[in-house]
mmCIF file of C-alpha atoms in Angstrom:
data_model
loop_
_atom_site.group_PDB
_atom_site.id
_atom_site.type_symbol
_atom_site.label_atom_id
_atom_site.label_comp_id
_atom_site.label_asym_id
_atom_site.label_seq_id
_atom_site.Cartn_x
_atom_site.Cartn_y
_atom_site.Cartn_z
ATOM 1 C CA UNK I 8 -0.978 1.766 -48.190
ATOM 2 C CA UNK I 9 -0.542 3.748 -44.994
ATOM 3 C CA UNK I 10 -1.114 2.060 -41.218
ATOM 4 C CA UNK I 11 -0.110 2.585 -38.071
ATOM 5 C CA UNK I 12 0.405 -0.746 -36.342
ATOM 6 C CA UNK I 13 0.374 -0.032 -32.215
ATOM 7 C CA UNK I 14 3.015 -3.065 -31.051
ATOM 8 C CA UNK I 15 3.094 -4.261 -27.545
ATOM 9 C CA UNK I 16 6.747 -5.107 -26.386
ATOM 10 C CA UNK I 17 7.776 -7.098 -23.153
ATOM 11 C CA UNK I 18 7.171 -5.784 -19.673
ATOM 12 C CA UNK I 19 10.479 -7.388 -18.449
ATOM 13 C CA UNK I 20 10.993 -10.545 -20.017
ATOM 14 C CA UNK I 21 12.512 -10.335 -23.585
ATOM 15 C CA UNK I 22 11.013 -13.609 -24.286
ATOM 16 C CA UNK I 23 6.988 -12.295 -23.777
ATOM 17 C CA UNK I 24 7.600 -10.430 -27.688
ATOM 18 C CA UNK I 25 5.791 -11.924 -30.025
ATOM 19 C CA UNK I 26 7.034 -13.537 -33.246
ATOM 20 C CA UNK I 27 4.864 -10.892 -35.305
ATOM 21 C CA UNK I 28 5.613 -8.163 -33.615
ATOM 22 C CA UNK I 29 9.447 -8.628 -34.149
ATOM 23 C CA UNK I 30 8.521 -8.983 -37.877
ATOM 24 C CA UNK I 31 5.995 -5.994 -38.141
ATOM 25 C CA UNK I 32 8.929 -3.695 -36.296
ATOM 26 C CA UNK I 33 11.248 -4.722 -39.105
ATOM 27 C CA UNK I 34 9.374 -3.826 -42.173
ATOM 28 C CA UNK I 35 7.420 -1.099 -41.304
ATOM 29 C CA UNK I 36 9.016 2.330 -42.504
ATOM 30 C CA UNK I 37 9.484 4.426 -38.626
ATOM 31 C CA UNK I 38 9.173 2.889 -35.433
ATOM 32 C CA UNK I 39 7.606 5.836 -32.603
ATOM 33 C CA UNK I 40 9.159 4.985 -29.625
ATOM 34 C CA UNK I 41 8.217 6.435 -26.172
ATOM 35 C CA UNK I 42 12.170 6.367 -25.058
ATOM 36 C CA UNK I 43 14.374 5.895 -28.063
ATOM 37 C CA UNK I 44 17.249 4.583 -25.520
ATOM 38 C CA UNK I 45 15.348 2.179 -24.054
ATOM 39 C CA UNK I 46 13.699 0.946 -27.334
ATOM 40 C CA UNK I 47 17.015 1.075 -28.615
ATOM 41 C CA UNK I 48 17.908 -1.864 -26.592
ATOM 42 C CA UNK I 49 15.371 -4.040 -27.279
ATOM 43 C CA UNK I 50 15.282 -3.289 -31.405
ATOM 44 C CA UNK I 51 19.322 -3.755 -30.544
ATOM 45 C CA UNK I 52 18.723 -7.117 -29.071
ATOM 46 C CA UNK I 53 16.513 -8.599 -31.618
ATOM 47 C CA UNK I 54 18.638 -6.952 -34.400
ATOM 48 C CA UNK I 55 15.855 -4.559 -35.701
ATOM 49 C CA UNK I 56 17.445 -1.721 -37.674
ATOM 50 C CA UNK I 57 14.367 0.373 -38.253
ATOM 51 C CA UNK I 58 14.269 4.160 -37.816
ATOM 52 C CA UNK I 59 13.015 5.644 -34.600
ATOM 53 C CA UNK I 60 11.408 8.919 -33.941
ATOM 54 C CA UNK I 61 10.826 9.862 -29.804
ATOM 55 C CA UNK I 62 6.967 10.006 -29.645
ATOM 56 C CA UNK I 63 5.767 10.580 -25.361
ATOM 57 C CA UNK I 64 3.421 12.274 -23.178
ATOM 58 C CA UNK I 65 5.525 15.454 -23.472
ATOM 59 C CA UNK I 66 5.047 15.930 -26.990
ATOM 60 C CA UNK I 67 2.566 13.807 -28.929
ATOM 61 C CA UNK I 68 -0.039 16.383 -28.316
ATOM 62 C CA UNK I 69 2.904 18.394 -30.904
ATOM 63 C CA UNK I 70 3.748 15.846 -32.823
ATOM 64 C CA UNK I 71 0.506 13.638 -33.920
ATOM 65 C CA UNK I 72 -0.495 15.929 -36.947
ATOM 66 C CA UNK I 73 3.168 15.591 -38.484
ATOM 67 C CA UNK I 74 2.853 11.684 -38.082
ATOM 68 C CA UNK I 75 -0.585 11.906 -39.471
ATOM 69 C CA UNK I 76 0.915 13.839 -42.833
ATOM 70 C CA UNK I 77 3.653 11.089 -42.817
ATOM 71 C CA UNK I 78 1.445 8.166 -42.672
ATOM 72 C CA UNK I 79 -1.159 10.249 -45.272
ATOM 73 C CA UNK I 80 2.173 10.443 -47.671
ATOM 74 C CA UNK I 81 2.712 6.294 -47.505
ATOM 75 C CA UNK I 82 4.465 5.884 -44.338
ATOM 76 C CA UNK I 83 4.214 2.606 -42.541
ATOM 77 C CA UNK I 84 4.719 3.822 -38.748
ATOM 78 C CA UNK I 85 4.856 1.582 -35.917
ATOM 79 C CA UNK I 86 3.893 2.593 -32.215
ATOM 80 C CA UNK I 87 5.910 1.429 -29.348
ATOM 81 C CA UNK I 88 5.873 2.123 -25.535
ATOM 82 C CA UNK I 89 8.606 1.375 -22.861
ATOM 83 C CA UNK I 90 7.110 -1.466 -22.338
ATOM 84 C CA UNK I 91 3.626 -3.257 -22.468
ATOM 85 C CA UNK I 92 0.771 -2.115 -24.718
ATOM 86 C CA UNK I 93 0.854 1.226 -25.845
ATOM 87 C CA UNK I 94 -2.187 3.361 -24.707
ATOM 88 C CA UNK I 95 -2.853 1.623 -21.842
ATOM 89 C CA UNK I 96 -1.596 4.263 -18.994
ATOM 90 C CA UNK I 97 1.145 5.390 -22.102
ATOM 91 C CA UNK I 98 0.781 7.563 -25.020
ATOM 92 C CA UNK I 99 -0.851 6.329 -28.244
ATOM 93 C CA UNK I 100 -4.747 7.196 -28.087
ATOM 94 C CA UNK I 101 -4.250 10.507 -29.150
ATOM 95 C CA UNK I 102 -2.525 8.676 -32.647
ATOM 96 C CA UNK I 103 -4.911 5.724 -32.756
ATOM 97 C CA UNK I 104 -7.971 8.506 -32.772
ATOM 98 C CA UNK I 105 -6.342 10.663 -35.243
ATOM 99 C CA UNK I 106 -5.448 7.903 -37.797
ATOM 100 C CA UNK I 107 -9.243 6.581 -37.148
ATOM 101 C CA UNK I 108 -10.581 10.341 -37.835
ATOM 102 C CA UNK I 109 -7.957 10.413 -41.052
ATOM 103 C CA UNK I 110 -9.571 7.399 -42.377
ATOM 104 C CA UNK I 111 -6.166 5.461 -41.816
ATOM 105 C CA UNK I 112 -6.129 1.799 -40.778
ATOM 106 C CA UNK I 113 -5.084 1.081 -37.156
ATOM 107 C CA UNK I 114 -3.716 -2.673 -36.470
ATOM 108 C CA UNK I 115 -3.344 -3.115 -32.635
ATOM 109 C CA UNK I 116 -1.365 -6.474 -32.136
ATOM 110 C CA UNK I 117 -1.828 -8.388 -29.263
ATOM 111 C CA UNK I 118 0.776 -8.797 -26.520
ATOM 112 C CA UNK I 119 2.153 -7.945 -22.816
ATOM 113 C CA UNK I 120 0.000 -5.831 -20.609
ATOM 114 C CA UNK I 121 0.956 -5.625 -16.750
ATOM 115 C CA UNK I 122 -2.326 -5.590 -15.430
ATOM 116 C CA UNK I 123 -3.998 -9.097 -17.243
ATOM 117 C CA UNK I 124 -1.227 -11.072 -14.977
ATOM 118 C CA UNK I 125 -1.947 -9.244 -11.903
ATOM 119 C CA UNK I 126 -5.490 -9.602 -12.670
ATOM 120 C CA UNK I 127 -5.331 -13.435 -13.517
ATOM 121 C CA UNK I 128 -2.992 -13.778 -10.338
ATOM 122 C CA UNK I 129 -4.616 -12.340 -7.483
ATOM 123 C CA UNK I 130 -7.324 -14.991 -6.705
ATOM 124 C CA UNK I 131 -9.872 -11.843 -7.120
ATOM 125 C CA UNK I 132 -12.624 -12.151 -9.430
ATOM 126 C CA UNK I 133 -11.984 -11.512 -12.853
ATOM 127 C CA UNK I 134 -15.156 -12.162 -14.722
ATOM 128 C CA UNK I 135 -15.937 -8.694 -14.108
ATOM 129 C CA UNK I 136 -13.273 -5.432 -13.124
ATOM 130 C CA UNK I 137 -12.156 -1.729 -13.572
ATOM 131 C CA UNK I 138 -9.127 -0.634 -14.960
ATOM 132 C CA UNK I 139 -8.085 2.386 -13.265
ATOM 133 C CA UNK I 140 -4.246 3.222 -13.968
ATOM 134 C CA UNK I 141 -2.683 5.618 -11.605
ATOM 135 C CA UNK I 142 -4.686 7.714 -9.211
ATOM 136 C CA UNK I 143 -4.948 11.596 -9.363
ATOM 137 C CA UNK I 144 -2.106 12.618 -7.365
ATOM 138 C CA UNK I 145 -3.808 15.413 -5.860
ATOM 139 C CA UNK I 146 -7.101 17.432 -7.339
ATOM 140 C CA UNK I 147 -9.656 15.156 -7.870
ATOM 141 C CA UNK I 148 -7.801 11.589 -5.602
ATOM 142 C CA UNK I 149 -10.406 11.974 -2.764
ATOM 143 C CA UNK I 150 -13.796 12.187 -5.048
ATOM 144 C CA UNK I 151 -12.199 9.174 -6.843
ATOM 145 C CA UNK I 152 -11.658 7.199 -4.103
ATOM 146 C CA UNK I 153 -15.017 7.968 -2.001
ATOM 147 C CA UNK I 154 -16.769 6.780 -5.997
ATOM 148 C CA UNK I 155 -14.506 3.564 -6.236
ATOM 149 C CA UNK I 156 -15.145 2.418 -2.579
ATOM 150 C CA UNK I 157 -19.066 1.705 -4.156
ATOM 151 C CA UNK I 158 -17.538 -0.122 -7.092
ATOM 152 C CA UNK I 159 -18.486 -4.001 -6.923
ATOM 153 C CA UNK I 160 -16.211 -5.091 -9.606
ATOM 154 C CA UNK I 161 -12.397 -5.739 -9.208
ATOM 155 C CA UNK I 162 -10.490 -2.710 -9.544
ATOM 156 C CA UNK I 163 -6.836 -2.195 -11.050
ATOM 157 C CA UNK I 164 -4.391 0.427 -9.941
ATOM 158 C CA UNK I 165 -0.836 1.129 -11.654
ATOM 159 C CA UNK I 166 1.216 2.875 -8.943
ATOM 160 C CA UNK I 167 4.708 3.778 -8.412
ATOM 161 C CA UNK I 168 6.630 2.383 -5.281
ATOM 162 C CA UNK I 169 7.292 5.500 -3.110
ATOM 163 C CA UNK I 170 3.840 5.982 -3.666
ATOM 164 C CA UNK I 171 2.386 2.550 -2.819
ATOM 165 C CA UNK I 172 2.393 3.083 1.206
ATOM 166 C CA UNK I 173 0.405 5.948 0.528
ATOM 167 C CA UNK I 174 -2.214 4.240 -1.746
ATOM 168 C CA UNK I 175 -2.219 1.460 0.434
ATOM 169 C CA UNK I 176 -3.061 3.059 3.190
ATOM 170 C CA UNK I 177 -5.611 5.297 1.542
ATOM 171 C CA UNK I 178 -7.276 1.930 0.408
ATOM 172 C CA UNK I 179 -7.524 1.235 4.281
ATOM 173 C CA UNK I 180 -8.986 4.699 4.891
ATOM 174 C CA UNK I 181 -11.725 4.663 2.053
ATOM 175 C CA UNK I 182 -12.456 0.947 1.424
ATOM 176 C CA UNK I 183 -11.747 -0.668 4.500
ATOM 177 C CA UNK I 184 -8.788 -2.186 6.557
ATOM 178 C CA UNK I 185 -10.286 -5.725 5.166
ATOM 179 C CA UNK I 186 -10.787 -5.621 1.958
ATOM 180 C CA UNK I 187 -9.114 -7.749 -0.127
ATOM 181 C CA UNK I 188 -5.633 -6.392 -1.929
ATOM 182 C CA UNK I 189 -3.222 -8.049 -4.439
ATOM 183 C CA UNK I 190 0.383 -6.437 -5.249
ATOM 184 C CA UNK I 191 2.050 -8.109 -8.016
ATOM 185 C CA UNK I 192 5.914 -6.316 -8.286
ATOM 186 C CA UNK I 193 8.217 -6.723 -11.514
ATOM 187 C CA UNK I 194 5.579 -9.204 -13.297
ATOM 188 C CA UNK I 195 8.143 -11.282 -15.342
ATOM 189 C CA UNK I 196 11.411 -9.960 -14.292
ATOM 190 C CA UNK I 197 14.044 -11.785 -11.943
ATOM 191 C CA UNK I 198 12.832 -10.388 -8.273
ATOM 192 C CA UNK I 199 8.394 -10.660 -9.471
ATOM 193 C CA UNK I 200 6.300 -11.257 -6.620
ATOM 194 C CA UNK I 201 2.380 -11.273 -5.719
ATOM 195 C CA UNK I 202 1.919 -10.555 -1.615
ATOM 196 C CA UNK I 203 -1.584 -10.843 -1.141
ATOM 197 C CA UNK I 204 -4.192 -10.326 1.776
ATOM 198 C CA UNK I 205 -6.439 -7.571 3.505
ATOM 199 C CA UNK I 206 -5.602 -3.760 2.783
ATOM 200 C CA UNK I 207 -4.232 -3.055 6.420
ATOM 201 C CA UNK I 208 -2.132 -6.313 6.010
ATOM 202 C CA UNK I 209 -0.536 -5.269 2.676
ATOM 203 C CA UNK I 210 0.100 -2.116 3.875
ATOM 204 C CA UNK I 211 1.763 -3.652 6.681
ATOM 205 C CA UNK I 212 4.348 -5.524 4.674
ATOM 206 C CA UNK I 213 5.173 -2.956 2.274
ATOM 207 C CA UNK I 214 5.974 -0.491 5.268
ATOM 208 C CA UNK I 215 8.436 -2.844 6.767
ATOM 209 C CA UNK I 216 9.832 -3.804 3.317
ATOM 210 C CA UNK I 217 9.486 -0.523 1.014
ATOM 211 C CA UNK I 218 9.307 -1.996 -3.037
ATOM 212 C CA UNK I 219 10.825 -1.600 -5.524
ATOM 213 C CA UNK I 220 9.887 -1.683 -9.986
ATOM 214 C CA UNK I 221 6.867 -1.183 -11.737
ATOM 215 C CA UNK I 222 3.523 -2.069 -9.717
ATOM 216 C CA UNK I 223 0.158 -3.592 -10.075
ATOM 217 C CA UNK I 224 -2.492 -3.248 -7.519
ATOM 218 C CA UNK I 225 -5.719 -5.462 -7.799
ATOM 219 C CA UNK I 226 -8.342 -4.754 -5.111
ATOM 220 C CA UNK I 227 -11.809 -6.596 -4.068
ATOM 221 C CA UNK I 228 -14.913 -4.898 -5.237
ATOM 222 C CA UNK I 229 -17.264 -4.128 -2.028
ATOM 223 C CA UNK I 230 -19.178 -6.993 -1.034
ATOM 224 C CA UNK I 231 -23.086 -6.169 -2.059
#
């Protein structure tokens, strides 16, 4: 029977892969992989011989009905993204909708997501939040901001680290110089850290000492 089983794969540290992910990667049929050199490494390292067929933001918009006809002919296809869950700020909900719409099963496993240790680690609440992903670069980043400095519940940003000043100090501009921000940088890799504190203080640090890696940004709703 056709599926599409979306697999979540480490953020940084090899160990964070699951046990059943390793196994679903070898026995289904194709693995879609959002970089087949950098999934090449991983499937390398845990000796996973599977076939893989590139499947990113540039092109699943082309390629999802071919997938669909391969999964509709027997296929077993996992979905793979650099690194974390796919669909969460990476392709794979344009698949996952068109497999639902096809009648085809859809098996998410669970697994590594950036923003649940950022989350978990900032000392912000976490009983209620927003996730956000990245900002709009340009159209549309100031009528986002001006909505999200209302928002009560903690809100998470994914942004890149020449662009982090900039957030940072947009943060300070819309939400205010004191409220509370948590960066967490390279979550499970050798050089991770969390620097915590008020928006203008952040923005302080990372101005004197420009990051680098992948980046999560947890900031305090407003105070009601």
């Amino acid at each position: 029977m056709s599926k599409l089983f979306i697999v979540p794969t480490p953020i940084g540290n090899l160990k964070d892969i699951t046990f059943r992910a390793i196994e679903v990667l070898k026995d289904v049929d194709l693995i879609l992989a959002e970089d087949t050199r950098t999934s090449g490494k991983l499937l390398k390292h845990f000796e996973i011989s599977t076939p893989m067929q590139s499947h990113h933001m540039h092109n699943e918009h082309k390629t999802v009905e071919h997938i669909i006809e391969k999964l509709k002919s027997g296929t077993v296809v996992a979905l793979i993204s650099d690194a974390g869950t796919p669909a969460i700020s990476d392709p794979g909900f344009l698949l996952s909708r068109a497999c639902i719409e096809n009648n085809i099963e859809v098996d998410c496993l669970p697994g590594a997501t950036a923003f649940v240790p950022a989350l978990v680690n900032s000392g912000l609440p976490n009983d209620k939040f927003v996730f956000e992903g990245f900002l709009p670069v340009k159209k549309g980043r100031q009528t986002r901001l001006l909505l999200l400095a209302e928002e009560t519940r903690t809100i998470i940003f994914y942004e890149s680290p020449h662009k982090l000043v900039k957030t940072l100090g947009h943060f300070c501009e819309y939400f205010g110089e004191d409220r509370p921000v948590s960066v967490s940088r390279e979550l499970t890799k050798l050089f991770e850290e969390t620097i915590r504190g008020t928006a203008k203080e952040v923005l302080e640090y990372y101005t004197n000492k420009p990051p680098k890696g992948e980046i999560v940004v947890v900031v305090g709703g407003k105070s009601k």
